[in-house]
Coordinates of C-alpha atoms in Angstrom, one line a residue:
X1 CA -19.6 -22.3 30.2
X2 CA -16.7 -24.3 29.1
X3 CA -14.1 -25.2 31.6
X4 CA -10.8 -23.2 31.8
X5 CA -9.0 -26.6 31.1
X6 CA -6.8 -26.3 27.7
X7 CA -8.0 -29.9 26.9
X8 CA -11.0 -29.0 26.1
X9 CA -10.4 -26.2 24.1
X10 CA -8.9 -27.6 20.9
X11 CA -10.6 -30.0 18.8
X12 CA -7.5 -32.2 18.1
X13 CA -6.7 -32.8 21.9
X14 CA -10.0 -34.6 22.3
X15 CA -10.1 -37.8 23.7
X16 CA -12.6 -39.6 20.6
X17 CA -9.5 -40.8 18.5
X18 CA -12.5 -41.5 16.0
X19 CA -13.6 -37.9 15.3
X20 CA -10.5 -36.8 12.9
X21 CA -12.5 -34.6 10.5
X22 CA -12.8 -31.7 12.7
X23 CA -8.9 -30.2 13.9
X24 CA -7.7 -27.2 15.5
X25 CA -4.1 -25.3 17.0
X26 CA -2.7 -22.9 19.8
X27 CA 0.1 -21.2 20.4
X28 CA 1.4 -20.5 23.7
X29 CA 3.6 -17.4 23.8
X30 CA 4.1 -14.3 26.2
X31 CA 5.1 -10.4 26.1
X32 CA 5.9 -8.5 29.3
X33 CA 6.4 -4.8 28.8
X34 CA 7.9 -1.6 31.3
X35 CA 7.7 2.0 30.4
X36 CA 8.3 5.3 31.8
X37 CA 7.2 8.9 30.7
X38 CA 8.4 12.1 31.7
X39 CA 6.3 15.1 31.0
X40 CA 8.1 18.9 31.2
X41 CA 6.5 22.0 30.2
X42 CA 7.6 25.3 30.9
X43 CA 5.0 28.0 31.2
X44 CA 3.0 26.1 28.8
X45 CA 5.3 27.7 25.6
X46 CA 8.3 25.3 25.6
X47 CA 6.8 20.8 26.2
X48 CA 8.5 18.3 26.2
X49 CA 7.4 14.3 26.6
X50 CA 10.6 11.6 26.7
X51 CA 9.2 7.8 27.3
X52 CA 11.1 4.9 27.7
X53 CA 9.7 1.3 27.5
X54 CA 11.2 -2.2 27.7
X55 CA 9.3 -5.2 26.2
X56 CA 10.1 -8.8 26.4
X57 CA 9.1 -11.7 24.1
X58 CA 8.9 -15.2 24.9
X59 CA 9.4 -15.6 20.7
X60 CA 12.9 -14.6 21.4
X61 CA 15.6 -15.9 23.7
X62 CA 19.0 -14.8 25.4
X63 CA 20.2 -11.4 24.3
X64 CA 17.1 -10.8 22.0
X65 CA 14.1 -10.9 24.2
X66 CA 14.1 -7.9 25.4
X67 CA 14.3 -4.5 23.4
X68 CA 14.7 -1.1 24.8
X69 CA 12.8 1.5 22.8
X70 CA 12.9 5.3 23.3
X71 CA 11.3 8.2 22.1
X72 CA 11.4 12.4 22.8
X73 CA 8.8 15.0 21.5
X74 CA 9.4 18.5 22.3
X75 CA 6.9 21.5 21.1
X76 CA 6.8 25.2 20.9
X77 CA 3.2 27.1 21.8
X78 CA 3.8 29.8 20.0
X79 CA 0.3 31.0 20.8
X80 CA 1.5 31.7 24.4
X81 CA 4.3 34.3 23.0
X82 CA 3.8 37.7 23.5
X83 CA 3.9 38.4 20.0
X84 CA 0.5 36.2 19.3
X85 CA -1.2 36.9 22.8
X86 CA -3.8 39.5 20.9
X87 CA -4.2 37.6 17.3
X88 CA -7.6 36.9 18.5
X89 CA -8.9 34.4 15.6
X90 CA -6.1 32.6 16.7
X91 CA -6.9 29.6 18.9
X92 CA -3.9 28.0 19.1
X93 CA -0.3 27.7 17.3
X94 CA 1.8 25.0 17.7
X95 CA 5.1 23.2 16.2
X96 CA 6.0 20.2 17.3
X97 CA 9.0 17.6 16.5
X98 CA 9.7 13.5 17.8
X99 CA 11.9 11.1 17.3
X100 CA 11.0 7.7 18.5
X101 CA 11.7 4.0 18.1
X102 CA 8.9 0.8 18.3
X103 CA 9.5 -3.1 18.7
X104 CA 7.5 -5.1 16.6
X105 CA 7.1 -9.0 17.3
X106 CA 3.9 -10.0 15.4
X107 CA 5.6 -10.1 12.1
X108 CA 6.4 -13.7 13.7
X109 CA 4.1 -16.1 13.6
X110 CA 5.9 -19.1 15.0
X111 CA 7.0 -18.2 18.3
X112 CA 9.2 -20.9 18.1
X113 CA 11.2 -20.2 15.5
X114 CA 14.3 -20.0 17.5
X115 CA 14.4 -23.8 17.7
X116 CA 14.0 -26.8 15.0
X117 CA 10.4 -27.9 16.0
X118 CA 9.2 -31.4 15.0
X119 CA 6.5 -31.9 12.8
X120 CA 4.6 -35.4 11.9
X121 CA 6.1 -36.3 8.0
X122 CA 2.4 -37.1 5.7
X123 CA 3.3 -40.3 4.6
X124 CA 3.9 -43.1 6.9
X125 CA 6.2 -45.9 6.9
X126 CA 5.6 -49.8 7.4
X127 CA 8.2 -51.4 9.8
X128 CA 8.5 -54.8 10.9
X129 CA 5.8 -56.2 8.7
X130 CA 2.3 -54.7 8.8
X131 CA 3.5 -52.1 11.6
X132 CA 2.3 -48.5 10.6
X133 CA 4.3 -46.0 12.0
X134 CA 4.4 -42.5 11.6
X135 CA 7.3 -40.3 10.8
X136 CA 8.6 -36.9 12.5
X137 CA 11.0 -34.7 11.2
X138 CA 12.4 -30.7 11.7
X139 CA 10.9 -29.0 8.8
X140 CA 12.9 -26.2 9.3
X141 CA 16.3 -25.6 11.3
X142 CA 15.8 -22.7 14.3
X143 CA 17.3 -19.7 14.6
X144 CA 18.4 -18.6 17.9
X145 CA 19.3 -14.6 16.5
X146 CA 16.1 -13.8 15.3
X147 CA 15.2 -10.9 17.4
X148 CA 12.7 -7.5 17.8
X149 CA 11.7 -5.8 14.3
X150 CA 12.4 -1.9 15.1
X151 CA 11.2 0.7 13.2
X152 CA 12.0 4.3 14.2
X153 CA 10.8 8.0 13.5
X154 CA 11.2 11.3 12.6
X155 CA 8.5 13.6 12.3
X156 CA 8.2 17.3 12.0
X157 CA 4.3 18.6 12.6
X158 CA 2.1 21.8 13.2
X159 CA -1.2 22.3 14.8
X160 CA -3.5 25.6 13.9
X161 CA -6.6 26.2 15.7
X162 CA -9.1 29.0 14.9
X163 CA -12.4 30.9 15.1
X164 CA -12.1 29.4 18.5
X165 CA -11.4 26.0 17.7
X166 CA -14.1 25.7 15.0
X167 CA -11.5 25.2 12.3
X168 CA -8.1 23.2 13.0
X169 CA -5.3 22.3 10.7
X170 CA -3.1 19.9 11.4
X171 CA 0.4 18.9 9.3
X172 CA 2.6 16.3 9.8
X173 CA 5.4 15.1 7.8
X174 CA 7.3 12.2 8.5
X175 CA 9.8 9.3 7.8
X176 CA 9.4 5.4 9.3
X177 CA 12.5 3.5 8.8
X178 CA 12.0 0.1 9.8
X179 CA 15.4 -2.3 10.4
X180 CA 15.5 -6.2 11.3
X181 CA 12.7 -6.7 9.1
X182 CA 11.3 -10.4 9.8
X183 CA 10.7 -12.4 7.0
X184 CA 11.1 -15.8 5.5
X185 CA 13.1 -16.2 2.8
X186 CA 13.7 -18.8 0.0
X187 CA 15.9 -21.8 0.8
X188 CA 17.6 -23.4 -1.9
X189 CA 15.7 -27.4 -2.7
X190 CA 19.3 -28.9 -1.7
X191 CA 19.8 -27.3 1.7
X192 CA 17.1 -30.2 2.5
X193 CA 15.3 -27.7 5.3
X194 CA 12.8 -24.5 5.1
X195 CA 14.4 -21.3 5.5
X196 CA 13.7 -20.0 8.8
X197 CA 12.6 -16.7 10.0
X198 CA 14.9 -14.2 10.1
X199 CA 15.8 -10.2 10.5
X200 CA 16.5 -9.8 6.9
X201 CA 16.1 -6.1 5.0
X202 CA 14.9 -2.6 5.8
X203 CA 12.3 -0.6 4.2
X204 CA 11.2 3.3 4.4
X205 CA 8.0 5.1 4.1
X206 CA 8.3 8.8 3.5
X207 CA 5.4 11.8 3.4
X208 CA 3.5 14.2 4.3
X209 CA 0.2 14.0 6.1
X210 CA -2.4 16.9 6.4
X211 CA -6.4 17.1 8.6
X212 CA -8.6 19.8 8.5
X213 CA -11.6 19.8 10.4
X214 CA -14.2 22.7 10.8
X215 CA -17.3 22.3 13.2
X216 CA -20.1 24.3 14.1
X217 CA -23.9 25.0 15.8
X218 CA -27.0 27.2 14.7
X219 CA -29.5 26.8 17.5
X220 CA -30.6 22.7 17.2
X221 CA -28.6 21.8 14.1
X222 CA -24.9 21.4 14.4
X223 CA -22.5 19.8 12.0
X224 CA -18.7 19.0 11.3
X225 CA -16.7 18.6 8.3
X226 CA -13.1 16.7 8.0
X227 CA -11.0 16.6 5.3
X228 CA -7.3 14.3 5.3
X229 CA -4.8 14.1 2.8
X230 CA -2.0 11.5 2.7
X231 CA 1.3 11.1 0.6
X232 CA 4.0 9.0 1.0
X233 CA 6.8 7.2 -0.6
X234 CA 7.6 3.2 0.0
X235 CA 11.0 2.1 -0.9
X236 CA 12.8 -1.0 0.2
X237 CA 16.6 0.2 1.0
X238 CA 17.7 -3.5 2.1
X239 CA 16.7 -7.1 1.5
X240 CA 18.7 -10.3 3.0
X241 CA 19.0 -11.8 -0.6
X242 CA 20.8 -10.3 -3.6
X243 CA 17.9 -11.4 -5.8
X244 CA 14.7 -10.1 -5.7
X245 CA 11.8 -12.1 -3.2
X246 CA 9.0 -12.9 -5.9
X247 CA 5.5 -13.4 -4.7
X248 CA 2.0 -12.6 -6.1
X249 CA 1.2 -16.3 -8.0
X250 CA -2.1 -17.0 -9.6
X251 CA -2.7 -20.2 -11.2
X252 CA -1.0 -21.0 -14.8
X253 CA 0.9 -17.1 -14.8
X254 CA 3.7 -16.0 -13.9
X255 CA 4.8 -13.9 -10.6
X256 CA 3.0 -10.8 -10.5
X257 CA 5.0 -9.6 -7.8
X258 CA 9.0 -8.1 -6.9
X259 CA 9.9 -7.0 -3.8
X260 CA 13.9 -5.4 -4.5
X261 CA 16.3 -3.1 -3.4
X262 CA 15.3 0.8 -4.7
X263 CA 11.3 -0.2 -5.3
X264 CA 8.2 -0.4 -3.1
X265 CA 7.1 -3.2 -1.5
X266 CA 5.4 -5.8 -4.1
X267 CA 5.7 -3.5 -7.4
X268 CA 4.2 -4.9 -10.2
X269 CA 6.7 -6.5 -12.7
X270 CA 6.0 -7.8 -16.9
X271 CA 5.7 -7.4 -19.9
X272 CA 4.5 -4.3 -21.8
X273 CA 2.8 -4.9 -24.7
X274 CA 2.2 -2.8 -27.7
X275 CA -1.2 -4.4 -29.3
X276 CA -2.2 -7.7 -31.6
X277 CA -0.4 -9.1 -34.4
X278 CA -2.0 -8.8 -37.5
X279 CA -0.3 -10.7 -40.3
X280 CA 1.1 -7.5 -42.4
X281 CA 2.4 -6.4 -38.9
X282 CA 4.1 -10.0 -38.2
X283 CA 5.6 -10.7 -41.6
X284 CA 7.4 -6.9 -41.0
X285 CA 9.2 -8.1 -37.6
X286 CA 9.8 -10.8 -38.8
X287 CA 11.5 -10.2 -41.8
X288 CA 13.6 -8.3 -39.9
X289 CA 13.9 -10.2 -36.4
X290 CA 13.0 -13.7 -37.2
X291 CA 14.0 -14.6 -33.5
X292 CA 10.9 -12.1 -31.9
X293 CA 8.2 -14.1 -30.4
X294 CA 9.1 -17.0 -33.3
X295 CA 5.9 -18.4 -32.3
X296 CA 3.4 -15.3 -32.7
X297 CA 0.4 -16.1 -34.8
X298 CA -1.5 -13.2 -36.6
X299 CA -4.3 -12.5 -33.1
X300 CA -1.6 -13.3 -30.1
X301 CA -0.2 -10.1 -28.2
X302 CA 2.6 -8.4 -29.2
X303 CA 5.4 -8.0 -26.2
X304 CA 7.6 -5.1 -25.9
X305 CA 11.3 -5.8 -26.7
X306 CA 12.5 -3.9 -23.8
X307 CA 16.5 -4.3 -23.9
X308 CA 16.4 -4.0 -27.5
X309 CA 18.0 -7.4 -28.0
X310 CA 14.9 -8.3 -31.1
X311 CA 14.0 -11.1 -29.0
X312 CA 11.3 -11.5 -25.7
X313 CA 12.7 -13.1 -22.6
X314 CA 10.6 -12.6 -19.6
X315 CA 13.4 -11.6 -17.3
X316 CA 15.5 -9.5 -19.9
X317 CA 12.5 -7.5 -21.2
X318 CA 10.8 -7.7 -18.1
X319 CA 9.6 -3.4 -17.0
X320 CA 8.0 -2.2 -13.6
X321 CA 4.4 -2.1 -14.7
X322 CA 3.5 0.0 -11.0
X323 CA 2.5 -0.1 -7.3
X324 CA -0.2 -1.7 -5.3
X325 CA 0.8 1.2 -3.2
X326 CA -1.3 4.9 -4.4
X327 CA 0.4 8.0 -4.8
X328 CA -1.8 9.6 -2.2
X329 CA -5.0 9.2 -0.6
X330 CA -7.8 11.6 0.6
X331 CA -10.6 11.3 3.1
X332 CA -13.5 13.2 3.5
X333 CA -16.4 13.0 6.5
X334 CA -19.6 14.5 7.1
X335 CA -21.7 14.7 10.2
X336 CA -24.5 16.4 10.3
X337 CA -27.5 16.4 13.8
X338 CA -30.2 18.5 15.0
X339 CA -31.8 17.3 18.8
X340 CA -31.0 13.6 19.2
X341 CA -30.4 12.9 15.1
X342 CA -27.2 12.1 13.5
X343 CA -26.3 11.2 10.1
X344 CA -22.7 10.7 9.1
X345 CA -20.7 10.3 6.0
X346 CA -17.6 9.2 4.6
X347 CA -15.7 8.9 1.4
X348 CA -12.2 7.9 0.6
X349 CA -10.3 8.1 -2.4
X350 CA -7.0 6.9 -3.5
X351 CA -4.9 7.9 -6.6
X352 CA -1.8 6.7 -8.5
X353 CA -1.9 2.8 -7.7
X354 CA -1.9 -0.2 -9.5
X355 CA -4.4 -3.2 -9.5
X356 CA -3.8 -6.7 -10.6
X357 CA -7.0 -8.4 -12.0
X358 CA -6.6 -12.0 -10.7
X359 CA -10.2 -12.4 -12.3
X360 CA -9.2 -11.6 -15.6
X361 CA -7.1 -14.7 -15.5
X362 CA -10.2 -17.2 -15.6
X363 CA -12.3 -14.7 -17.6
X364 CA -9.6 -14.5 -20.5
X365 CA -7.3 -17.3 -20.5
X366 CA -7.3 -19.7 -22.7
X367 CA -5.3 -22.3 -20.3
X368 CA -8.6 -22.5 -17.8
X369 CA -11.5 -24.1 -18.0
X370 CA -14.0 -21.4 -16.6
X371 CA -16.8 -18.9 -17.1
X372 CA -15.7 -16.4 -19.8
X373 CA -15.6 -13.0 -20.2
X374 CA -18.3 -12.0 -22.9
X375 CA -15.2 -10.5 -24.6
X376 CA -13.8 -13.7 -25.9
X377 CA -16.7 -13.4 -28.5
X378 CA -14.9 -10.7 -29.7
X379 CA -11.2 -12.6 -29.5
X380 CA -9.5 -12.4 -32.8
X381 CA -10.0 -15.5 -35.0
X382 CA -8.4 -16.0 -38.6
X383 CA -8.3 -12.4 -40.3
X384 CA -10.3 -10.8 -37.9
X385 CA -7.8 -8.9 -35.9
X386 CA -9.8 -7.3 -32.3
X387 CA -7.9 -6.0 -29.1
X388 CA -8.9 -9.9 -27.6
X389 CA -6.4 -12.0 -28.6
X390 CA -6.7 -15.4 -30.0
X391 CA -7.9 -18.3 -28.5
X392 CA -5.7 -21.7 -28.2
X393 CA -5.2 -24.1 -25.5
X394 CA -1.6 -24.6 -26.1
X395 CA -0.7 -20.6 -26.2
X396 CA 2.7 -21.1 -27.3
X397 CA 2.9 -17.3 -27.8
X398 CA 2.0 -17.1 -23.9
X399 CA -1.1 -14.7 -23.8
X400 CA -2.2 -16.3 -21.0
X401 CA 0.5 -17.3 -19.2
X402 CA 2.8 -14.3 -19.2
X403 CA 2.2 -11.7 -16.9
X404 CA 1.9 -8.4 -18.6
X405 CA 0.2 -4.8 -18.4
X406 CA -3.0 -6.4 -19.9
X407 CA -3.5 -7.7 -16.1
X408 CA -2.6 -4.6 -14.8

């Protein structure tokens, strides 16, 4: 029963100034929303739903805190038509369209990122003598036009009911545009601050959804069946930067991750590589190109020379090695009773994306001290060429450190 007092709720507002081991933080923020919803239909052929809502965020100030979103849905019963009245396995028939738009404020995670908060600095100073005093400063300047992340959609659907209702099919496609996108991006080390949050970018998602369910009883036993299918396309149209925002860092390799203009949201970007250097295979490129991978031993990894300039640079010969993001997925769920028992099932699958093996960077590298794969028994040593490549701690070819389809 603890006391509705916020002084007792944190651990760092506590009063023993001797207990610093254990900490804790709040935020204090606010969100106040009206809507309104206007539902037509005539003789239940022609619907139509229009909603209008207004939602307010203490996060942002003046102009900015409140956002007005809309949306409209209309849809045709075709079912109720004279011309489908006796198609008895018919349940239902329906087409339906909306447009619509949605505020988003949970992208921001300091709701007080309109102003230049003051933080404690780590080190302190000693003034006047033996006086320890500790520092404050503004880690990061506000910004008072950071306002509501809006997406908005189109969507185009149609619902099919038969065998009186036992089977439905439902299809929807549709197109999410989100604008005002809020991110943080990368201040340069002289401005002196942290970038602050801001409405930077846009990004679209594009596809095609479709459900099918069938259900049915024999005496006791009954069951259903669901089946769901999903496609869509992620491509960033705008980004608040003319250079790509790199992410994805594991420890002693490079980015794994590229976020740019044209791609999907963190694609997968390095090196291709095209096998191990065996020492006929080395003394042939480089007779010709002494300048690619000048340090290759016979056993390191041979990179792809993607721009065709006979040398590897990690940003010139650098290729989009794939999504996180799958090409579609597919669900499938079972559920089966008879009397009072139940049993359910349910299987999902994905297809067409990408993985990055963070583990593979302890297992295989050559750069960390860790618990290695049983493969390095097999890493190429001397003349004995395998698909593992050699083992040294300096890897001045860069097996280990550059990021390539091998972690992929």
């Amino acid at each position: 029963n603890v006391p509705n007092n916020p002084d007792l709720m944190y651990f760092n507002l506590a009063q023993d100034v001797t207990r610093k081991t254990v900490e804790g933080t709040f935020q204090n923020y606010r969100l106040l929303s009206y809507y309104a919803r206007v539902n037509y239909s005539y003789d239940q052929k022609y619907l139509l739903t229009a909603t209008i809502r207004a939602d307010g965020s203490s996060k942002f100030i003046n102009k900015n805190r409140w956002g007005l979103f809309p949306s409209v849905a209309v849809a045709w019963n075709m079912k109720k038509e004279a011309f489908l009245e006796n198609v008895n396995f018919l349940s239902s028939l329906k087409i339906r369209a909306g447009w619509g738009k949605v505020g988003n404020q949970n992208s921001l995670n300091n709701p007080y990122a309109y102003a230049a908060t003051i933080t404690q600095q780590s080190f302190p100073y000693v003034l006047g003598g033996n006086t320890i005093v500790n520092g404050y400063y503004p880690p990061s300047l506000g910004n008072p036009n950071i306002k509501w992340e809006t997406t908005e959609t189109y969507n185009l659907g149609l619902d099919i009911a038969m065998f009186e209702d036992r089977l439905t099919i439902d299809a929807n496609a549709f197109q999410n545009t989100t604008y005002d996108m809020i991110a943080t991006p990368v201040a340069p080390l002289y401005a002196g601050y942290l970038a602050s949050p801001s409405n930077i970018g846009s990004v679209r998602n594009k596809g095609i959804e479709i459900t099918l369910n069938y259900k049915d009883s024999k005496g006791y036993f009954h069951y259903s069946i669901g089946l769901n299918f999903t496609t869509f396309k992620n491509t960033v149209l705008s980004l608040g930067t003319s250079t790509a925002i790199v992410s994805g860092y594991l420890p002693r390799l490079d980015p794994t991750t590229y976020t740019q203009v044209g791609e999907p949201i963190g694609a997968f970007y390095g090196l291709k590589t095209q096998g191990i250097f065996t020492q006929q295979s080395l003394d042939a490129l480089h007779a010709k190109y002494p300048n690619y991978q000048p340090n290759a031993k016979p056993g390191d990894i041979w990179f792809v020379d993607y721009n065709g300039d006979h040398k590897i640079d990690k940003v010139g010969d650098r290729q989009y090695l794939g999504s996180a993001i799958p090409k579609f997925t597919s669900g499938l769920n079972i559920h089966l009773g008879w009397k009072n028992l139940s049993a359910s099932m349910y299987f999902l699958a994905s297809y067409g994306n990408k993985i990055v093996d963070g583990q593979y960077v302890f297992t295989h590298s050559s750069m960390i001290i860790s618990n290695w794969s049983a493969d390095m028994w097999n890493r190429s040593h001397g003349n004995v060429i395998t698909n593992v490549p050699r083992v040294t701690v300096a890897d001045p070819n860069g097996n280990s450190s550059t990021f390539s389809d091998r972690f992929v």
